[in-house]
GROMACS .gro file of C-alpha atoms in nm:
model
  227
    1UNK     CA    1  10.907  -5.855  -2.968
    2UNK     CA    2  10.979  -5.992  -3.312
    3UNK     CA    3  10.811  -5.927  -3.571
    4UNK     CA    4  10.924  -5.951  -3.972
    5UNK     CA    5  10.751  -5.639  -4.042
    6UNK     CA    6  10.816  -5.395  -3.749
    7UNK     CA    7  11.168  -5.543  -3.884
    8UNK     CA    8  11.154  -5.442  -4.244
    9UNK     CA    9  10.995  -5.096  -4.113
   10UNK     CA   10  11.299  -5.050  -3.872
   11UNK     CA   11  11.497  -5.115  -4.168
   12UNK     CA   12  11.328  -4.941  -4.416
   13UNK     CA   13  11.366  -4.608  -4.181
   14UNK     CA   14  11.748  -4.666  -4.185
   15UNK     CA   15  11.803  -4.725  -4.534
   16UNK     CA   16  11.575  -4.412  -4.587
   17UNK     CA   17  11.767  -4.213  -4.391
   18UNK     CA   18  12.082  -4.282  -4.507
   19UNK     CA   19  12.030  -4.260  -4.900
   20UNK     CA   20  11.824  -3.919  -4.777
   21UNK     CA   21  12.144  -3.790  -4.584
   22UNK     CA   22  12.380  -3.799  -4.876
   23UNK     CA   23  12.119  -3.825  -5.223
   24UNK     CA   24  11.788  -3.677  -5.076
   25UNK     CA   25  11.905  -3.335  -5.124
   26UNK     CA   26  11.924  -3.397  -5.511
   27UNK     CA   27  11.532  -3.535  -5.527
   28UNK     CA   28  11.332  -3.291  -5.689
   29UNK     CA   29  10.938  -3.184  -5.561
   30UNK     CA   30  10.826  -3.329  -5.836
   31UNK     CA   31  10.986  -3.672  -5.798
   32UNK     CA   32  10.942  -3.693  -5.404
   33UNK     CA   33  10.553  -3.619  -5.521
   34UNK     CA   34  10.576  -3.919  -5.748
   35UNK     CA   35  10.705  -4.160  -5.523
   36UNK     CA   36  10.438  -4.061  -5.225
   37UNK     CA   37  10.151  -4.107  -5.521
   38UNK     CA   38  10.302  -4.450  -5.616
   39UNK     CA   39  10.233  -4.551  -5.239
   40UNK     CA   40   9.951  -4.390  -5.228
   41UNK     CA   41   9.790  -4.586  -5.543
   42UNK     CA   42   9.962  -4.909  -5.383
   43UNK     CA   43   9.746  -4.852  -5.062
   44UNK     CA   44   9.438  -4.802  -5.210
   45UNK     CA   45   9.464  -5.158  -5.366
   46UNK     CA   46   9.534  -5.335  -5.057
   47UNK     CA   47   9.270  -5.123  -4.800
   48UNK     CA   48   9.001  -5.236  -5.063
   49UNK     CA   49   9.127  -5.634  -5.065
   50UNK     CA   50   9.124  -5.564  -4.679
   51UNK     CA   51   8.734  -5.423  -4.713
   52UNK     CA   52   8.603  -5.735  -4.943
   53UNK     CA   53   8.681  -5.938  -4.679
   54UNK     CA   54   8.367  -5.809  -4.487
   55UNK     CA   55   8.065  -6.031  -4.342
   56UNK     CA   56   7.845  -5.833  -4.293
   57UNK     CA   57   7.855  -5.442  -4.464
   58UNK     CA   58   7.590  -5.290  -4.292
   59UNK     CA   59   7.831  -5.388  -3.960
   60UNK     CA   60   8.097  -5.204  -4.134
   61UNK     CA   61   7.864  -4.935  -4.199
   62UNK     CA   62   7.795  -4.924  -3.864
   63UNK     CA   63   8.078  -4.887  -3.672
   64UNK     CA   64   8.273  -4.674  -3.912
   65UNK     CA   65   7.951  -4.412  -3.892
   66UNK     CA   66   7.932  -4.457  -3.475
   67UNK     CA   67   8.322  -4.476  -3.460
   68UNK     CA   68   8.386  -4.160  -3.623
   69UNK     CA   69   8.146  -3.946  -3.478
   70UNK     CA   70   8.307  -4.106  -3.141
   71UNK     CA   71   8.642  -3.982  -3.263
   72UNK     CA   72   8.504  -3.640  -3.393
   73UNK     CA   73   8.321  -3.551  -3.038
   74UNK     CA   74   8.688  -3.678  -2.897
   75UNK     CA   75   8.866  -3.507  -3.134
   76UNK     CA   76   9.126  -3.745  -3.213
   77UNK     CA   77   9.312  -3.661  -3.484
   78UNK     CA   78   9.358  -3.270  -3.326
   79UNK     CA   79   9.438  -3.401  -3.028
   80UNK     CA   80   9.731  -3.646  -3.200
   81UNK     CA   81   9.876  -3.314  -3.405
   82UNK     CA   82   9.863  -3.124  -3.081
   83UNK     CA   83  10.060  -3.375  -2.920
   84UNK     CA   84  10.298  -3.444  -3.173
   85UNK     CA   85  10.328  -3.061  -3.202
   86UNK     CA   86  10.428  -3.022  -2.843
   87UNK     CA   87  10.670  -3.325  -2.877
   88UNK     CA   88  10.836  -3.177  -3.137
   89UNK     CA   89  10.886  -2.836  -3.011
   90UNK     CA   90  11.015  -2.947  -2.631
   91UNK     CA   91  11.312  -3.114  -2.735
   92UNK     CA   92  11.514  -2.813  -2.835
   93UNK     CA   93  11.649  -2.707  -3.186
   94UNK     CA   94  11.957  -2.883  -3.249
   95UNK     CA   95  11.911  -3.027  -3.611
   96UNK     CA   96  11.999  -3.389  -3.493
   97UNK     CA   97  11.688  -3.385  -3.233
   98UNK     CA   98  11.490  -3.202  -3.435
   99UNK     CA   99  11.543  -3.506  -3.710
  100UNK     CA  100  11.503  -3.743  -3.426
  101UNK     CA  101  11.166  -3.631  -3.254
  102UNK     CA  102  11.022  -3.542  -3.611
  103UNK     CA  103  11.071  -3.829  -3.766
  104UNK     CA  104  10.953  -4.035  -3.451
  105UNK     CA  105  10.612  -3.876  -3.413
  106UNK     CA  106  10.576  -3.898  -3.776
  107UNK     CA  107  10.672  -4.297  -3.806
  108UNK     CA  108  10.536  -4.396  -3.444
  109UNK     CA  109  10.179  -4.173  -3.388
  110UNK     CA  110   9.903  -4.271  -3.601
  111UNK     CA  111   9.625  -4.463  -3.745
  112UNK     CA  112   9.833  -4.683  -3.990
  113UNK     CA  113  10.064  -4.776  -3.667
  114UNK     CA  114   9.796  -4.906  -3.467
  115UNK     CA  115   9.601  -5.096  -3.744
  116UNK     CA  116   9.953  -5.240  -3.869
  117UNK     CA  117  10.049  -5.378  -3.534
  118UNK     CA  118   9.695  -5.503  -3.462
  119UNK     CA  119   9.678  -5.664  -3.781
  120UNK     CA  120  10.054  -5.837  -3.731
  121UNK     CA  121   9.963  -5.899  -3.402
  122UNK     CA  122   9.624  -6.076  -3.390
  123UNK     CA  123   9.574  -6.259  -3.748
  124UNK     CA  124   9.980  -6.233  -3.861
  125UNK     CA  125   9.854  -6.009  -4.138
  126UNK     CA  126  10.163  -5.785  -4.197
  127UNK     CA  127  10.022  -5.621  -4.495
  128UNK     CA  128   9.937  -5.331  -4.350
  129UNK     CA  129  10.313  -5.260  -4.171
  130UNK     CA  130  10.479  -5.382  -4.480
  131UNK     CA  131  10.287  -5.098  -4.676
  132UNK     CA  132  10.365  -4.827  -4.361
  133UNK     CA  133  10.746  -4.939  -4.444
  134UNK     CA  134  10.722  -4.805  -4.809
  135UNK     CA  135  10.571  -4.522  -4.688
  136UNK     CA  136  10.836  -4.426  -4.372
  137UNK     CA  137  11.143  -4.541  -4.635
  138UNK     CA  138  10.990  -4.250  -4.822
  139UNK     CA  139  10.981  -4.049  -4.579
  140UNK     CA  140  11.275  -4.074  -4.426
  141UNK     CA  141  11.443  -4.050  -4.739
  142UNK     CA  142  11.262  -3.653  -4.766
  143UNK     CA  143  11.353  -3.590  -4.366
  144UNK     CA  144  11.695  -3.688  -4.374
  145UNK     CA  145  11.743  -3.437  -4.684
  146UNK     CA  146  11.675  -3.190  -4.460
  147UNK     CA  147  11.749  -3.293  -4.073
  148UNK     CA  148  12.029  -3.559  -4.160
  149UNK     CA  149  12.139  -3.830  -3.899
  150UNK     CA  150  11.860  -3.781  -3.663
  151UNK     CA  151  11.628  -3.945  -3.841
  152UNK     CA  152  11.791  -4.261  -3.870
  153UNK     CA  153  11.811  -4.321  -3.511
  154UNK     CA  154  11.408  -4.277  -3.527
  155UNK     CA  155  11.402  -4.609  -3.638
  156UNK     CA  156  11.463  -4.734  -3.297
  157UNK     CA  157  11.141  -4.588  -3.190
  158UNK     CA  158  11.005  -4.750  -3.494
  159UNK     CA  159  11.121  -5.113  -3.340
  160UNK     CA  160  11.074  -5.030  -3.002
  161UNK     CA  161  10.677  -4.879  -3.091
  162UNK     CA  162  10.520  -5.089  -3.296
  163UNK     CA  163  10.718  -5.406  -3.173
  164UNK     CA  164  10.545  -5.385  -2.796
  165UNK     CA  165  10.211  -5.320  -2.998
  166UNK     CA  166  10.219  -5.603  -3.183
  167UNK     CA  167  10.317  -5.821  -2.864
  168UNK     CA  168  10.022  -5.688  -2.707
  169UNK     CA  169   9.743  -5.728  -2.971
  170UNK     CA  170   9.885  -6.076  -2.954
  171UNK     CA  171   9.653  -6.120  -2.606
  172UNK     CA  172   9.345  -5.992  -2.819
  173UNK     CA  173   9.352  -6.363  -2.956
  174UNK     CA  174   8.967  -6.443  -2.922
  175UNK     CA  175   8.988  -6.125  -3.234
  176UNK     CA  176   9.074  -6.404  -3.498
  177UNK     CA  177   8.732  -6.586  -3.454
  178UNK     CA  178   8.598  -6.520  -3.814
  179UNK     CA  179   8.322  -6.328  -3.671
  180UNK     CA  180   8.519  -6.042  -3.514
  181UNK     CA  181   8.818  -6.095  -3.747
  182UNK     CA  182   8.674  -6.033  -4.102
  183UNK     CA  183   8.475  -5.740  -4.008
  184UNK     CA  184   8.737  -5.579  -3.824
  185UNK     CA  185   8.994  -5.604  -4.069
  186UNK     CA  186   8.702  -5.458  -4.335
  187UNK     CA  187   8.733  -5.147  -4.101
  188UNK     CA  188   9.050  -5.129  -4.136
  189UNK     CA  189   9.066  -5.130  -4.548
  190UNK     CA  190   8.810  -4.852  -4.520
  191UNK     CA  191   9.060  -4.649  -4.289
  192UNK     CA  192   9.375  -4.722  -4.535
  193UNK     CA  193   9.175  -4.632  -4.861
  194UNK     CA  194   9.156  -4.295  -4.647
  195UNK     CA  195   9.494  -4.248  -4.589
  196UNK     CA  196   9.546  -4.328  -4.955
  197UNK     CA  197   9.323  -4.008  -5.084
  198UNK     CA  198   9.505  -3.807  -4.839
  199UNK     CA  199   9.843  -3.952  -4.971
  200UNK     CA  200   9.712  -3.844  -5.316
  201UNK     CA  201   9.586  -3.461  -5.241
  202UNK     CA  202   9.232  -3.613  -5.334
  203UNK     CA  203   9.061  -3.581  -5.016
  204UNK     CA  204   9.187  -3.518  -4.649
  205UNK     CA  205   8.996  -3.696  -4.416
  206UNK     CA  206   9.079  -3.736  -4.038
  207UNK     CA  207   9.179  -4.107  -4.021
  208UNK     CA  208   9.253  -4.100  -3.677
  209UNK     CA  209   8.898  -4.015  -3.554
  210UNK     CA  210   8.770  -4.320  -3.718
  211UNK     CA  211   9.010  -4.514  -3.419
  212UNK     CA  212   8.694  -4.614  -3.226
  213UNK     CA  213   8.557  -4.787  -3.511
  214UNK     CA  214   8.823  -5.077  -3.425
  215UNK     CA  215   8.644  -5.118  -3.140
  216UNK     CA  216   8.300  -5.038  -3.225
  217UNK     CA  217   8.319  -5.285  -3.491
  218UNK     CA  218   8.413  -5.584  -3.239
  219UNK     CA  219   8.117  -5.492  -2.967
  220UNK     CA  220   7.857  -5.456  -3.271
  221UNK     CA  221   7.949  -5.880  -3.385
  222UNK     CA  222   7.948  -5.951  -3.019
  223UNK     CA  223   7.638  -5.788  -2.964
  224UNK     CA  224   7.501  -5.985  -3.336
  225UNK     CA  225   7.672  -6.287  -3.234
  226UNK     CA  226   7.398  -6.291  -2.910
  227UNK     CA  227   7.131  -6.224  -3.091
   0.00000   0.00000   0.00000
């Protein structure tokens, strides 16, 4: 279940939480807004180097456009808040679970998760993970301020999580043909230059319905591939 970059994200939680625990309190709005906008112009640079690596665009096109309307009739991404919204509220009150169960739906469900651990898992790409680790050290930095210990022990969700996905995408092997590989990860930019506008207050667009264009996007080059 090792991976260097579901260790750095473990990590990166931890360190988070701790500097957030005693310092975080003392971070202004305006500096915890800086730091998020620093990721957030950091992502944008690496979804579009993941999105020129594309064969075929109108493939891209394709399966985003069928993907998301998949994950809109699904409702995807209301379905993940509702989720994470009953999570969080079952667990009691205490501040220390409330830190825990918080910051584990917030590090653990989501787009970024999933395309991070695929990525790791099936091409050894940890871009993607090693990005999500700025992003939770942030984080975790802003929860602990406020929920303390609790957070840090999220990180062994964080470890537990993503390490088991990236084991399993590892079986998805036949994905780092060219064909399937290039395209798919060009879905994936698309997705992450989302979650960078949303980062940013530019635009907030439901990543998580898009899922299904992972998939979409491997069936349209097999069905290409035959033809």
């Amino acid at each position: 279940m090792f991976n260097v970059a579901v260790l750095v994200n473990t990590i990166a939680v931890i360190f988070g939480g701790f500097f957030g625990t005693f310092i975080g309190n003392k971070l202004t709005d305006n500096i915890r807004k800086i730091l998020f906008q620093s990721v957030g112009l950091t992502t944008i640079f690496i979804g579009i180097n993941m999105g020129l690596e594309a064969n075929d665009l109108i493939v891209v096109l394709i399966s985003l456009a069928i993907g998301g309307v998949i994950g809109e009739f699904l409702k995807i991404e209301d379905r993940i808040g509702k989720i994470a919204n009953k999570i969080e509220k079952s667990e009691g009150e205490t501040k220390f679970v409330k830190g825990f169960i918080t910051a584990t739906v917030l590090f653990v469900i989501g787009p970024m998760t999933i395309l991070g651990s695929l990525n790791a898992g099936i091409s050894n790409d940890n871009s993607v993970l090693f990005l999500k680790s700025m992003l939770d050290g942030i984080s975790s930095i802003i929860l602990s301020s406020v929920y303390g210990v609790g957070v840090i022990f999220s990180a062994l969700s964080v470890w537990v999580v993503q390490g088991l996905l990236v084991v399993g995408s590892r079986q998805l092997q036949f994905l780092s043909q060219e064909i399937y590989l290039n395209d798919f990860t060009a879905v994936g930019g698309a997705m992450i230059v989302a979650i960078s506008l949303r980062l940013m207050d530019i635009k907030d667009i439901k990543v998580g319905n898009f899922l299904p264009a992972l998939v979409v996007v491997i069936f349209a080059n097999y069905i290409k591939m035959m033809f």
